[in-house]
Coordinates of C-alpha atoms in Angstrom, one line a residue:
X1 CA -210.0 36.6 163.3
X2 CA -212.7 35.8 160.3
X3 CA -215.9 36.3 160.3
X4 CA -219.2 33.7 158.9
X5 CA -218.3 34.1 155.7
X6 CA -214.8 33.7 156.0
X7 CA -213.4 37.2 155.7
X8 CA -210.5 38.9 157.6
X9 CA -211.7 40.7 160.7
X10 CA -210.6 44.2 161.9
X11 CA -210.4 44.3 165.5
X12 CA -210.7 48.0 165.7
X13 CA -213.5 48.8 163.4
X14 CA -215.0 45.5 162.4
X15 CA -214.9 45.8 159.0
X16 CA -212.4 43.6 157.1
X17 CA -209.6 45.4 155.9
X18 CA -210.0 45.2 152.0
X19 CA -213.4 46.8 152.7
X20 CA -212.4 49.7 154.4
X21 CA -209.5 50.1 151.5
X22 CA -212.5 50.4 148.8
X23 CA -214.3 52.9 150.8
X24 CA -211.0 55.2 150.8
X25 CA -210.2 54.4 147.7
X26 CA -213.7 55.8 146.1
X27 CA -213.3 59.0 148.5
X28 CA -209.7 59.5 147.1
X29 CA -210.4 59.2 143.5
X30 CA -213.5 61.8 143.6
X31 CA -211.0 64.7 145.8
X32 CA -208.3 63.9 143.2
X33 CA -211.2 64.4 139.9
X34 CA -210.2 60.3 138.8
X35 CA -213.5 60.1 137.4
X36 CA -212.9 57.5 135.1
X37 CA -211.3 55.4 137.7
X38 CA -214.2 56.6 140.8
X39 CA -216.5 55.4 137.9
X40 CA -215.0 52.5 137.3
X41 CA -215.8 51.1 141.0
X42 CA -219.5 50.7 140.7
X43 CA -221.4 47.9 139.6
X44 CA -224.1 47.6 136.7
X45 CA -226.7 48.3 139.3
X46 CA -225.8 50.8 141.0
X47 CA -227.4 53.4 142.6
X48 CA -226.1 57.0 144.5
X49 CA -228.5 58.9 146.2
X50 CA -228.0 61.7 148.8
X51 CA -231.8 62.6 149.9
X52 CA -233.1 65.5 151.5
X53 CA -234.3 64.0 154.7
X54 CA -233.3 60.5 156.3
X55 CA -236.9 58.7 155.9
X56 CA -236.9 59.8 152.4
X57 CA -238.7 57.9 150.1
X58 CA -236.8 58.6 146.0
X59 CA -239.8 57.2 144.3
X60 CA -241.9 59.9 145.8
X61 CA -239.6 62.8 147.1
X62 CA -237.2 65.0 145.2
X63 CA -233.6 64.4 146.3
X64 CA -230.5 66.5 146.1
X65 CA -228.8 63.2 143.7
X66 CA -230.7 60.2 142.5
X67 CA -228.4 58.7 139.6
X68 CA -228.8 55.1 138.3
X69 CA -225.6 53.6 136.5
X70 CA -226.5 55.6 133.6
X71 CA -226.9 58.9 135.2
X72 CA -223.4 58.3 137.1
X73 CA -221.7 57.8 133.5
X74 CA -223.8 61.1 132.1
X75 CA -222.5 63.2 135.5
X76 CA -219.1 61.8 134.7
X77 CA -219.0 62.7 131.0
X78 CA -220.2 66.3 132.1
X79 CA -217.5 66.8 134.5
X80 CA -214.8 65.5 132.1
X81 CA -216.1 68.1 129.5
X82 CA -214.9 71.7 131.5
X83 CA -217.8 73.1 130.7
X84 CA -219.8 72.5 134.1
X85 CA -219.5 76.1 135.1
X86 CA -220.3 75.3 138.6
X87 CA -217.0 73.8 138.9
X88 CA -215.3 76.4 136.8
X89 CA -212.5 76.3 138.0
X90 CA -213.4 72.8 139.8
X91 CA -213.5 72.4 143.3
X92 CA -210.5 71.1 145.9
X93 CA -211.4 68.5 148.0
X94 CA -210.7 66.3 150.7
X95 CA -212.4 64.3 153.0
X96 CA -211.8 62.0 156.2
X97 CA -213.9 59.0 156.7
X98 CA -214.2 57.8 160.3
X99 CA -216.7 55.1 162.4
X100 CA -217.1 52.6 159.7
X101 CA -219.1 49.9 161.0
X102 CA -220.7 46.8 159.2
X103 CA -224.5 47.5 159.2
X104 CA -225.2 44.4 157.0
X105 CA -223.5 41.3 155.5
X106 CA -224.8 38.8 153.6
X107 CA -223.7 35.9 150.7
X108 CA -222.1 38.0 148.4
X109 CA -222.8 42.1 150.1
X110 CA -221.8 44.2 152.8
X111 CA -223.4 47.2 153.8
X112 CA -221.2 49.6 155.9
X113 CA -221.8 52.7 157.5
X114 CA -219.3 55.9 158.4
X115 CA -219.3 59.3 159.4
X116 CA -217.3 61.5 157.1
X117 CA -216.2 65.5 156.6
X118 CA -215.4 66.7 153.0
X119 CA -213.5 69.8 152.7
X120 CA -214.5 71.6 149.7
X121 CA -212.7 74.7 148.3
X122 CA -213.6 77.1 145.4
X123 CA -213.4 80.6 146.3
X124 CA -214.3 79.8 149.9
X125 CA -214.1 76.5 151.8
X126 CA -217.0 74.5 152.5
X127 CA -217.3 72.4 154.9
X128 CA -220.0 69.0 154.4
X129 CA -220.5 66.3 156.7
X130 CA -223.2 63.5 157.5
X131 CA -223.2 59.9 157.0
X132 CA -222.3 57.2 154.0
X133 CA -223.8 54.2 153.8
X134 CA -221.9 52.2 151.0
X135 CA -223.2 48.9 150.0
X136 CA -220.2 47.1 148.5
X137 CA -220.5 43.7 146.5
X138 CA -218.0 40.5 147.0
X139 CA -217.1 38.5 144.6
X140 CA -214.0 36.5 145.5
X141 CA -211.4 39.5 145.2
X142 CA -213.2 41.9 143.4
X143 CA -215.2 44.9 145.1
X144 CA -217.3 47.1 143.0
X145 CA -219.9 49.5 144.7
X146 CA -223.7 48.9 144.5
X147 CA -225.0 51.6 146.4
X148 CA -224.0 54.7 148.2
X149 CA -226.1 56.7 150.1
X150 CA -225.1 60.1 151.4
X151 CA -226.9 61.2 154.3
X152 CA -225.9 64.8 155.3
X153 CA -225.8 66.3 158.5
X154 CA -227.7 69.8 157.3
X155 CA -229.7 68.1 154.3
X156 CA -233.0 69.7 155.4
X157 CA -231.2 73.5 155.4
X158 CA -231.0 75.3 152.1
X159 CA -227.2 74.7 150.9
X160 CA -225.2 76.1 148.1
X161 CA -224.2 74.2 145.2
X162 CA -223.6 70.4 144.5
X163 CA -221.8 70.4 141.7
X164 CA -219.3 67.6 142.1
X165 CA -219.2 64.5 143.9
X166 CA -220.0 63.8 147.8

């Protein structure tokens, strides 16, 4: 089945196939530290923000992460030195990404929504969860990320350390 705009249809989820790919793809490349190739996804644009409530506003409320394109290269580049002690020695990770649904989809972006659990170990094992939103732009067969917005399920507690990527 296609959809409007011409794309391949999952039954099951309802979110074309190569779309679903991209979102495990970025998940896989930040548990395996492939920073140059996680950073390589997103666009010019881009924006990744994980607030501290879910009616945040960014331009007026302090947020856990709130990184332009820039800021996603300068997190990068401090990662890649070793010298981020809070991930000295750096965190093992995994994560499962489940429910994805198409919230939006127009011309050339979709917006898709999942719930997800990230598994994070360093001296003891965390566990996250809560809700991505991923806005993903289409251009013929190239994917790179817009937006990604990390909505997590304790957000308003007091939590430990974020010192590598949700």
């Amino acid at each position: 089945m296609t959809d409007t705009a011409g794309m391949a249809v999952d039954h099951a989820a309802g979110v074309e196939p190569a779309l679903a790919a991209f979102i495990y793809l970025e998940a896989r490349l930040a548990d395996e530290a492939r920073y140059d190739e996680w950073e390589a996804l997103w666009d010019d644009d881009a924006r990744y923000w994980v607030p501290r409530h879910p009616d945040a506003d960014p331009d007026a409320e302090v947020s856990y992460i709130y990184d332009n394109r820039r800021r996603i290269a300068s997190r990068i580049a401090q990662l890649r030195t070793g010298a981020r002690h809070a991930q000295t020695p750096p965190s093992t990770m995994r994560r499962l990404i489940a429910n994805l649904e198409v919230l939006e989809h127009d011309d050339d972006t979709v917006t898709i929504g999942s719930n997800f659990a990230l598994f994070e170990h360093r001296y003891t094992t965390t566990t996250w969860a809560g809700r991505y939103v991923h806005r993903i732009r289409t251009s013929g067969e190239t994917l790179r990320l817009v937006e990604k917005t990390v909505h997590l399920v304790n957000a308003e507690a007091a939590l430990p350390t974020m010192a590598f990527l949700v």
